[in-house]
Amino acid sequence: MRGTLLRYRVMATIVGVLLVVLILIGVPLANFDGSSMWGFIPSTPAWVTPGSGAQQLGEDITHYLGVAHGWLYMIFLVTAFLLARKALWEPGFTVVTLLCGTVPVLSFWAEHRATKRVRREYADELAPGSTPGPPV
């Protein structure tokens, strides 16, 4: 259980940090130039100058981190699902945990909630010096 929990926590943290940077830094820098955004938002705040270095940085962040977040989110889903199966979570708890990886900042709450639950329910197995269960 210890290794499964650790893999889940690492992936949840990586995905959460990338999502925060992507949504709170990359998207505003790339898109908040006073123009319309994505075809359905008529006007954005004019925080950056179109064609500026800041806007290019935002474009790079959204392009590269967007792709990285998408791939790493798939790995997160697998690690979270494996933890859910091993910890015998009910479907509702599992689905909430999986979906929270798509919401900036909320993903950190979900990771904390899941870790707290696993540590409470498997305290004996996770205790230092305990004999680990079968490998996952």
PDB file of C-alpha atoms in Angstrom:
ATOM      1  CA  MET A   1       0.000   0.000   0.000  1.00  0.00           C
ATOM      2  CA  ARG A   2       2.876   2.356   0.812  1.00  0.00           C
ATOM      3  CA  GLY A   3       4.259   2.341  -2.758  1.00  0.00           C
ATOM      4  CA  THR A   4       0.819   2.721  -4.329  1.00  0.00           C
ATOM      5  CA  LEU A   5       0.035   5.681  -2.095  1.00  0.00           C
ATOM      6  CA  LEU A   6       3.400   7.300  -2.823  1.00  0.00           C
ATOM      7  CA  ARG A   7       2.946   6.950  -6.599  1.00  0.00           C
ATOM      8  CA  TYR A   8      -0.535   8.460  -6.339  1.00  0.00           C
ATOM      9  CA  ARG A   9       0.684  11.386  -4.221  1.00  0.00           C
ATOM     10  CA  VAL A  10       3.576  12.161  -6.572  1.00  0.00           C
ATOM     11  CA  MET A  11       1.336  12.139  -9.638  1.00  0.00           C
ATOM     12  CA  ALA A  12      -1.398  14.161  -7.901  1.00  0.00           C
ATOM     13  CA  THR A  13       1.140  16.809  -6.910  1.00  0.00           C
ATOM     14  CA  ILE A  14       2.746  17.001 -10.352  1.00  0.00           C
ATOM     15  CA  VAL A  15      -0.612  17.207 -12.126  1.00  0.00           C
ATOM     16  CA  GLY A  16      -1.909  19.763  -9.618  1.00  0.00           C
ATOM     17  CA  VAL A  17       1.122  22.053  -9.934  1.00  0.00           C
ATOM     18  CA  LEU A  18       1.084  21.880 -13.743  1.00  0.00           C
ATOM     19  CA  LEU A  19      -2.627  22.674 -13.814  1.00  0.00           C
ATOM     20  CA  VAL A  20      -2.201  25.692 -11.527  1.00  0.00           C
ATOM     21  CA  VAL A  21       0.655  27.065 -13.647  1.00  0.00           C
ATOM     22  CA  LEU A  22      -1.257  26.370 -16.854  1.00  0.00           C
ATOM     23  CA  ILE A  23      -4.543  27.978 -15.785  1.00  0.00           C
ATOM     24  CA  LEU A  24      -3.360  30.764 -13.491  1.00  0.00           C
ATOM     25  CA  ILE A  25      -0.256  31.869 -15.415  1.00  0.00           C
ATOM     26  CA  GLY A  26      -0.200  30.480 -18.968  1.00  0.00           C
ATOM     27  CA  VAL A  27      -3.788  31.141 -19.998  1.00  0.00           C
ATOM     28  CA  PRO A  28      -3.905  34.761 -18.733  1.00  0.00           C
ATOM     29  CA  LEU A  29      -0.542  35.614 -20.328  1.00  0.00           C
ATOM     30  CA  ALA A  30      -1.503  34.023 -23.631  1.00  0.00           C
ATOM     31  CA  ASN A  31      -5.040  35.319 -23.851  1.00  0.00           C
ATOM     32  CA  PHE A  32      -5.618  38.417 -21.716  1.00  0.00           C
ATOM     33  CA  ASP A  33      -4.755  40.988 -24.375  1.00  0.00           C
ATOM     34  CA  GLY A  34      -8.176  42.648 -24.614  1.00  0.00           C
ATOM     35  CA  SER A  35      -9.377  40.532 -27.527  1.00  0.00           C
ATOM     36  CA  SER A  36     -12.000  37.816 -27.592  1.00  0.00           C
ATOM     37  CA  MET A  37     -10.959  34.395 -26.359  1.00  0.00           C
ATOM     38  CA  TRP A  38     -11.852  30.948 -27.689  1.00  0.00           C
ATOM     39  CA  GLY A  39     -14.671  32.381 -29.807  1.00  0.00           C
ATOM     40  CA  PHE A  40     -17.227  32.652 -27.001  1.00  0.00           C
ATOM     41  CA  ILE A  41     -15.710  35.139 -24.536  1.00  0.00           C
ATOM     42  CA  PRO A  42     -16.264  38.542 -26.184  1.00  0.00           C
ATOM     43  CA  SER A  43     -13.473  40.442 -24.426  1.00  0.00           C
ATOM     44  CA  THR A  44     -10.666  39.696 -22.007  1.00  0.00           C
ATOM     45  CA  PRO A  45      -8.788  42.024 -19.646  1.00  0.00           C
ATOM     46  CA  ALA A  46      -5.955  43.865 -21.396  1.00  0.00           C
ATOM     47  CA  TRP A  47      -3.114  42.617 -19.179  1.00  0.00           C
ATOM     48  CA  VAL A  48      -0.551  41.880 -21.890  1.00  0.00           C
ATOM     49  CA  THR A  49       0.366  43.464 -25.203  1.00  0.00           C
ATOM     50  CA  PRO A  50      -0.379  41.310 -28.247  1.00  0.00           C
ATOM     51  CA  GLY A  51       2.850  39.890 -29.648  1.00  0.00           C
ATOM     52  CA  SER A  52       4.883  40.746 -26.540  1.00  0.00           C
ATOM     53  CA  GLY A  53       7.376  38.476 -24.828  1.00  0.00           C
ATOM     54  CA  ALA A  54       4.898  37.924 -22.002  1.00  0.00           C
ATOM     55  CA  GLN A  55       2.229  36.772 -24.407  1.00  0.00           C
ATOM     56  CA  GLN A  56       4.700  34.459 -26.142  1.00  0.00           C
ATOM     57  CA  LEU A  57       5.644  33.012 -22.755  1.00  0.00           C
ATOM     58  CA  GLY A  58       1.957  32.387 -22.082  1.00  0.00           C
ATOM     59  CA  GLU A  59       1.601  30.704 -25.471  1.00  0.00           C
ATOM     60  CA  ASP A  60       4.587  28.472 -24.722  1.00  0.00           C
ATOM     61  CA  ILE A  61       3.261  27.604 -21.268  1.00  0.00           C
ATOM     62  CA  THR A  62      -0.191  26.721 -22.577  1.00  0.00           C
ATOM     63  CA  HIS A  63       1.207  24.714 -25.470  1.00  0.00           C
ATOM     64  CA  TYR A  64       3.911  22.705 -23.710  1.00  0.00           C
ATOM     65  CA  LEU A  65       2.415  22.418 -20.232  1.00  0.00           C
ATOM     66  CA  GLY A  66      -0.994  21.748 -21.727  1.00  0.00           C
ATOM     67  CA  VAL A  67       0.345  18.725 -23.579  1.00  0.00           C
ATOM     68  CA  ALA A  68       2.413  17.578 -20.589  1.00  0.00           C
ATOM     69  CA  HIS A  69      -0.548  17.958 -18.243  1.00  0.00           C
ATOM     70  CA  GLY A  70      -2.742  15.919 -20.585  1.00  0.00           C
ATOM     71  CA  TRP A  71      -0.309  12.992 -20.704  1.00  0.00           C
ATOM     72  CA  LEU A  72       0.540  13.166 -17.013  1.00  0.00           C
ATOM     73  CA  TYR A  73      -3.146  13.339 -16.126  1.00  0.00           C
ATOM     74  CA  MET A  74      -3.589   9.985 -17.847  1.00  0.00           C
ATOM     75  CA  ILE A  75      -0.821   8.544 -15.652  1.00  0.00           C
ATOM     76  CA  PHE A  76      -2.459  10.176 -12.622  1.00  0.00           C
ATOM     77  CA  LEU A  77      -5.764   8.492 -13.526  1.00  0.00           C
ATOM     78  CA  VAL A  78      -4.064   5.097 -13.626  1.00  0.00           C
ATOM     79  CA  THR A  79      -2.244   5.603 -10.298  1.00  0.00           C
ATOM     80  CA  ALA A  80      -5.399   6.940  -8.630  1.00  0.00           C
ATOM     81  CA  PHE A  81      -7.446   4.048  -9.998  1.00  0.00           C
ATOM     82  CA  LEU A  82      -4.897   1.505  -8.762  1.00  0.00           C
ATOM     83  CA  LEU A  83      -4.955   3.099  -5.318  1.00  0.00           C
ATOM     84  CA  ALA A  84      -8.757   3.104  -5.338  1.00  0.00           C
ATOM     85  CA  ARG A  85      -8.836  -0.597  -6.205  1.00  0.00           C
ATOM     86  CA  LYS A  86      -6.261  -1.530  -3.594  1.00  0.00           C
ATOM     87  CA  ALA A  87      -7.855   0.622  -0.879  1.00  0.00           C
ATOM     88  CA  LEU A  88     -11.326  -0.682  -1.788  1.00  0.00           C
ATOM     89  CA  TRP A  89     -12.840   2.771  -2.283  1.00  0.00           C
ATOM     90  CA  GLU A  90     -16.484   3.007  -3.241  1.00  0.00           C
ATOM     91  CA  PRO A  91     -17.191   4.310  -6.771  1.00  0.00           C
ATOM     92  CA  GLY A  92     -18.336   7.774  -5.640  1.00  0.00           C
ATOM     93  CA  PHE A  93     -15.130   8.496  -3.715  1.00  0.00           C
ATOM     94  CA  THR A  94     -13.068   7.199  -6.631  1.00  0.00           C
ATOM     95  CA  VAL A  95     -14.843   9.333  -9.239  1.00  0.00           C
ATOM     96  CA  VAL A  96     -14.546  12.507  -7.134  1.00  0.00           C
ATOM     97  CA  THR A  97     -10.840  11.845  -6.621  1.00  0.00           C
ATOM     98  CA  LEU A  98     -10.282  11.280 -10.350  1.00  0.00           C
ATOM     99  CA  LEU A  99     -12.240  14.347 -11.448  1.00  0.00           C
ATOM    100  CA  CYS A 100     -10.579  16.681  -8.957  1.00  0.00           C
ATOM    101  CA  GLY A 101      -7.376  16.389 -10.976  1.00  0.00           C
ATOM    102  CA  THR A 102      -9.057  18.606 -13.578  1.00  0.00           C
ATOM    103  CA  VAL A 103      -9.797  21.524 -11.236  1.00  0.00           C
ATOM    104  CA  PRO A 104      -6.980  23.904 -10.252  1.00  0.00           C
ATOM    105  CA  VAL A 105      -6.243  23.912  -6.500  1.00  0.00           C
ATOM    106  CA  LEU A 106      -9.082  21.438  -5.817  1.00  0.00           C
ATOM    107  CA  SER A 107      -6.723  18.646  -6.852  1.00  0.00           C
ATOM    108  CA  PHE A 108      -4.609  19.346  -3.751  1.00  0.00           C
ATOM    109  CA  TRP A 109      -7.667  18.982  -1.515  1.00  0.00           C
ATOM    110  CA  ALA A 110      -8.552  15.669  -3.173  1.00  0.00           C
ATOM    111  CA  GLU A 111      -4.996  14.365  -2.709  1.00  0.00           C
ATOM    112  CA  HIS A 112      -5.071  15.359   0.969  1.00  0.00           C
ATOM    113  CA  ARG A 113      -8.499  13.735   1.421  1.00  0.00           C
ATOM    114  CA  ALA A 114      -7.442  10.492  -0.264  1.00  0.00           C
ATOM    115  CA  THR A 115      -4.128  10.312   1.616  1.00  0.00           C
ATOM    116  CA  LYS A 116      -5.831  10.959   4.940  1.00  0.00           C
ATOM    117  CA  ARG A 117      -8.337   8.187   4.253  1.00  0.00           C
ATOM    118  CA  VAL A 118      -5.679   5.652   3.230  1.00  0.00           C
ATOM    119  CA  ARG A 119      -3.504   6.504   6.235  1.00  0.00           C
ATOM    120  CA  ARG A 120      -6.486   6.149   8.573  1.00  0.00           C
ATOM    121  CA  GLU A 121      -7.773   2.880   7.107  1.00  0.00           C
ATOM    122  CA  TYR A 122      -4.340   1.269   6.588  1.00  0.00           C
ATOM    123  CA  ALA A 123      -2.420   2.697   9.530  1.00  0.00           C
ATOM    124  CA  ASP A 124      -1.040  -0.702  10.558  1.00  0.00           C
ATOM    125  CA  GLU A 125       0.274  -1.486   7.078  1.00  0.00           C
ATOM    126  CA  LEU A 126       1.759   1.996   6.606  1.00  0.00           C
ATOM    127  CA  ALA A 127       3.458   2.138  10.016  1.00  0.00           C
ATOM    128  CA  PRO A 128       7.272   2.255   9.938  1.00  0.00           C
ATOM    129  CA  GLY A 129       8.750  -1.207  10.291  1.00  0.00           C
ATOM    130  CA  SER A 130       5.527  -2.954   9.320  1.00  0.00           C
ATOM    131  CA  THR A 131       5.642  -5.862   6.933  1.00  0.00           C
ATOM    132  CA  PRO A 132       4.499  -4.657   3.516  1.00  0.00           C
ATOM    133  CA  GLY A 133       1.629  -6.394   1.804  1.00  0.00           C
ATOM    134  CA  PRO A 134       1.940  -8.111  -1.553  1.00  0.00           C
ATOM    135  CA  PRO A 135       3.577  -5.980  -4.265  1.00  0.00           C
ATOM    136  CA  VAL A 136       1.285  -3.993  -6.539  1.00  0.00           C
TER     137      VAL A 136
END
